[in-house]
Amino acid sequence: MADKIYYPNPEIAKNSYCGSMEQYRKMYEKSLSNPAEFWGEISKQFYWETPAKENSFFSYNFNLSKGDIFIKWMVGASTNISFNLLDKNVKSGNGDKIAFYWEGNDPDDYSRLTYRKLLEEVCRFANVLKSKGVKKGDRVAIYMPMILELPIAMLACTRIGAVHSVVFAGYSADSLAERILDSKAKVLITTDGVWRGEKLLLLKSICDDALKKVKKHGHVVECCIVVDHLKRLSNPHGNKNNGTESLNNDSTTNSLMSSWDDDRDVWWHDEMEDAESSCYPEWMSAEDPLFILYTSGSTGKPKGVLHTTAGYLIYAATTFKYVFDYHPGDVYWCTADVGWITGHTYVVYGPLANGATSVIFEGTPFYPDNDRYWSVIDKYKVTQFYTAPTALRSLMKFGDDLVKKHNLSTLKVLGSVGEPINSEAWLWFYNLVGRGKCSIADTFWQTETGGHVVTPLPGATPMKPGSATFPFFGVLPELLDEDGRLIEGEGEGYLVFRQPWPGMMRSLYGNHQRFQNTYFDRFHGYYCTGDGARRDADGYLWITGRIDDMLNVSGHLMSTAEVESVLTEHSGVAEAAVVSKSHPVKGQCLYCFITPNEGTQFDKKLQDELKKKVRERIGPFAQPDVIQHAPGLPKTRSGKIMRRVLRKIAAGDRNVGDISTLADESIVDLLFQLRPQV
């Protein structure tokens, strides 16, 4: 593949924190050769109640044959994250600066929060938590939509040293119960409900079901704090009565709440009314737990990824600053839900650590119209926009006119996250949304890494569409073959990391053995990402997808992402998803799900063209065995394709497991109906 290189806009490079590849290489080399000095300098930007001990700033073991795995940064230091994110900004004169613009599901619902007001609200809620018996080390579960109370609740936990566990408010009661049980959460914070587009989700009812399940397993959540979100909203279908007319009558209110336990349930606003607006911070040791965030495990049981205080703060702040090149006066928008790691690091912690002004968005890209993203960028004059390739591919289907009708001239940096971005989507993002003037930060990272680990820098890195390019400071990636041998130069293999960076996970909550087995068993001396990658002749890294999404067809190792990228280059294809299917001769074969563009007929001619394209672009061994019509794909509400469901459909296995997090569960039955007899 001939990779065209796109150079950063000189105007961006001129004012960038890292304005050339020469500067990047110099900083990168220092971050590897002397990490204690490199990160020690950066740490001086923050307040430390107790400074780190210089002789033990950084230590780790990645090799199981040498004992238990451990990672430690800034041993001896103590600080408080909420103090650094809020008090420090207020004291430096940013008290009246907007921390968050909130944009509701309905365009007429919006508000804003300054740093000073955010500090007051965080302190109030910290005092509420203390009044409920929450203390340092206790776990607090948060099951909330994208509303301002969500970051307030998270930061209130950090204020008093409690460990928050945010659960995406699209998970089922079973999934929520499982996470509450694993973390042994003392308190649950939620809302009565939320509108997603035209769909009403009753979150308190889901919580009630979850808490019943938790109780059956012998754990009792002592308090459930409920935000009264629905009554303060505009009517989602256009009647401007702030929701009170329809939601305040008794019959409607009763239907919104499945039950109310007077001994356990309290309203957020009632508790906040008399709470003090100041709360002295709990000083936390560098390696004290900060939060638990659950991510999918190959065994089905979620893994509670544990992040700690000092290293995560430094890494979140530094990656945000350099990768988005945020400057005072910019307005940044990450579309991710805070229920995922992207929302933790790049909606809450990273932006606030840099005194940024951000947009928090409650809605969907398609409500009330398919140009919602572009209208929000136009409304708030967004300068950095960070979203997922899945969302972009969905929006591409509606053509260019919806983008062109809005003024997007304020944009400087565009970000991509969540999966490898195919070149067609990259070019659409670059040429149409960014008008050929914006840098694209195609970021690779995971819940486990805490922040970006492979990414371009907007003012420095020449970009190749679809490549995550080069490692961030302090990150040392390697490619290994099946037997753990190092791949030098060009090649494709398992993506691993040789040494830790400050924001890396420290363990799996309550299960250090599983942490060691999952990430360090396979290749001693390396952290294994579970992803494959390719390094090209110029040293650029291309993430090829999860190892379990890599196929070994007749001895040829290839990635599903690579095939998907070729399929979506066809003018008739809106979206493609590829999974492996067992094959009696080849071991595995490719099973492709194709969503055609509007007006394109899904027929044998299209299938033949796609097979030919894959043969030509990758090789005869890569030709798909099955191409299935997929009017839609099974996606979570955050837009992520649920590939395990596609693998089940490919295998003809109707035992698909929990699909409660899908935006549209009916798509699964439709795909089974359309499944060809193979």
Coordinates of N, CA and C in Angstrom, one line a residue, residues 550-558 563 579-592 611 614-615 619-627 678:
M550 N -7.6 -11.5 15.0 CA -6.6 -11.8 14.0 C -6.9 -13.2 13.5
L551 N -6.7 -13.4 12.2 CA -7.0 -14.7 11.6 C -5.7 -15.4 11.1
N552 N -5.7 -16.7 11.3 CA -4.6 -17.5 10.7 C -5.2 -18.4 9.7
V553 N -5.2 -17.9 8.4 CA -5.8 -18.6 7.3 C -4.8 -19.3 6.5
S554 N -4.8 -20.6 6.5 CA -3.8 -21.3 5.8 C -2.4 -20.9 6.1
G555 N -2.1 -20.6 7.4 CA -0.8 -20.2 7.8 C -0.5 -18.7 7.6
H556 N -1.4 -18.0 7.1 CA -1.2 -16.5 6.9 C -1.9 -15.8 8.0
L557 N -1.1 -15.0 8.8 CA -1.6 -14.2 9.9 C -2.1 -12.8 9.3
M558 N -3.3 -12.5 9.6 CA -3.8 -11.2 9.1 C -4.9 -10.7 10.1
V563 N -8.8 -6.1 6.6 CA -9.8 -6.5 5.6 C -11.0 -5.5 5.5
V579 N -15.2 -11.0 11.0 CA -14.9 -11.9 12.1 C -14.4 -13.2 11.5
S580 N -13.8 -14.0 12.3 CA -13.3 -15.3 11.9 C -14.4 -16.4 12.1
K581 N -14.4 -17.4 11.2 CA -15.3 -18.5 11.3 C -14.4 -19.8 11.1
S582 N -14.7 -20.8 11.8 CA -13.9 -22.0 11.7 C -14.1 -22.6 10.3
H583 N -13.0 -23.2 9.8 CA -13.0 -23.8 8.4 C -12.3 -25.1 8.4
P584 N -12.9 -26.1 7.8 CA -12.3 -27.5 7.9 C -11.0 -27.6 7.3
V585 N -10.7 -26.8 6.3 CA -9.4 -26.9 5.6 C -8.4 -25.8 6.0
K586 N -8.9 -24.6 6.0 CA -8.0 -23.4 6.3 C -7.8 -23.2 7.8
G587 N -8.6 -23.8 8.6 CA -8.5 -23.5 10.1 C -9.5 -22.4 10.4
Q588 N -9.3 -21.2 9.8 CA -10.2 -20.1 9.9 C -10.5 -19.5 8.5
C589 N -11.6 -18.9 8.4 CA -11.9 -18.2 7.2 C -12.6 -16.9 7.5
L590 N -12.7 -16.0 6.6 CA -13.3 -14.7 6.8 C -14.8 -14.7 6.6
Y591 N -15.5 -14.1 7.6 CA -17.0 -13.9 7.5 C -17.2 -12.4 7.6
C592 N -17.8 -11.9 6.5 CA -17.9 -10.4 6.4 C -19.3 -9.9 6.5
K611 N -15.0 -9.4 -3.1 CA -14.0 -10.6 -3.0 C -12.8 -10.3 -3.9
V614 N -10.6 -7.6 -2.2 CA -9.7 -8.2 -1.1 C -8.6 -9.0 -1.7
R615 N -8.9 -9.8 -2.7 CA -7.9 -10.6 -3.4 C -6.8 -9.7 -3.9
G619 N -4.4 -10.4 -1.0 CA -3.9 -11.6 -1.5 C -5.0 -12.6 -1.6
P620 N -4.8 -13.7 -2.5 CA -5.9 -14.7 -2.7 C -6.2 -15.4 -1.4
F621 N -5.2 -15.6 -0.5 CA -5.5 -16.3 0.8 C -6.5 -15.5 1.7
A622 N -6.7 -14.2 1.4 CA -7.5 -13.4 2.2 C -9.0 -13.2 1.7
Q623 N -9.3 -13.9 0.6 CA -10.6 -13.7 0.0 C -11.7 -14.2 1.0
P624 N -12.7 -13.4 1.3 CA -13.7 -13.8 2.2 C -14.5 -15.0 1.7
D625 N -14.8 -15.9 2.6 CA -15.6 -17.1 2.2 C -17.1 -16.7 2.3
V626 N -17.5 -15.8 3.2 CA -18.9 -15.4 3.3 C -19.0 -13.9 3.4
I627 N -19.9 -13.4 2.6 CA -20.2 -12.0 2.7 C -21.7 -11.9 3.0
V678 N -24.5 -21.6 5.2 CA -23.1 -21.9 4.9 C -22.7 -23.1 5.8

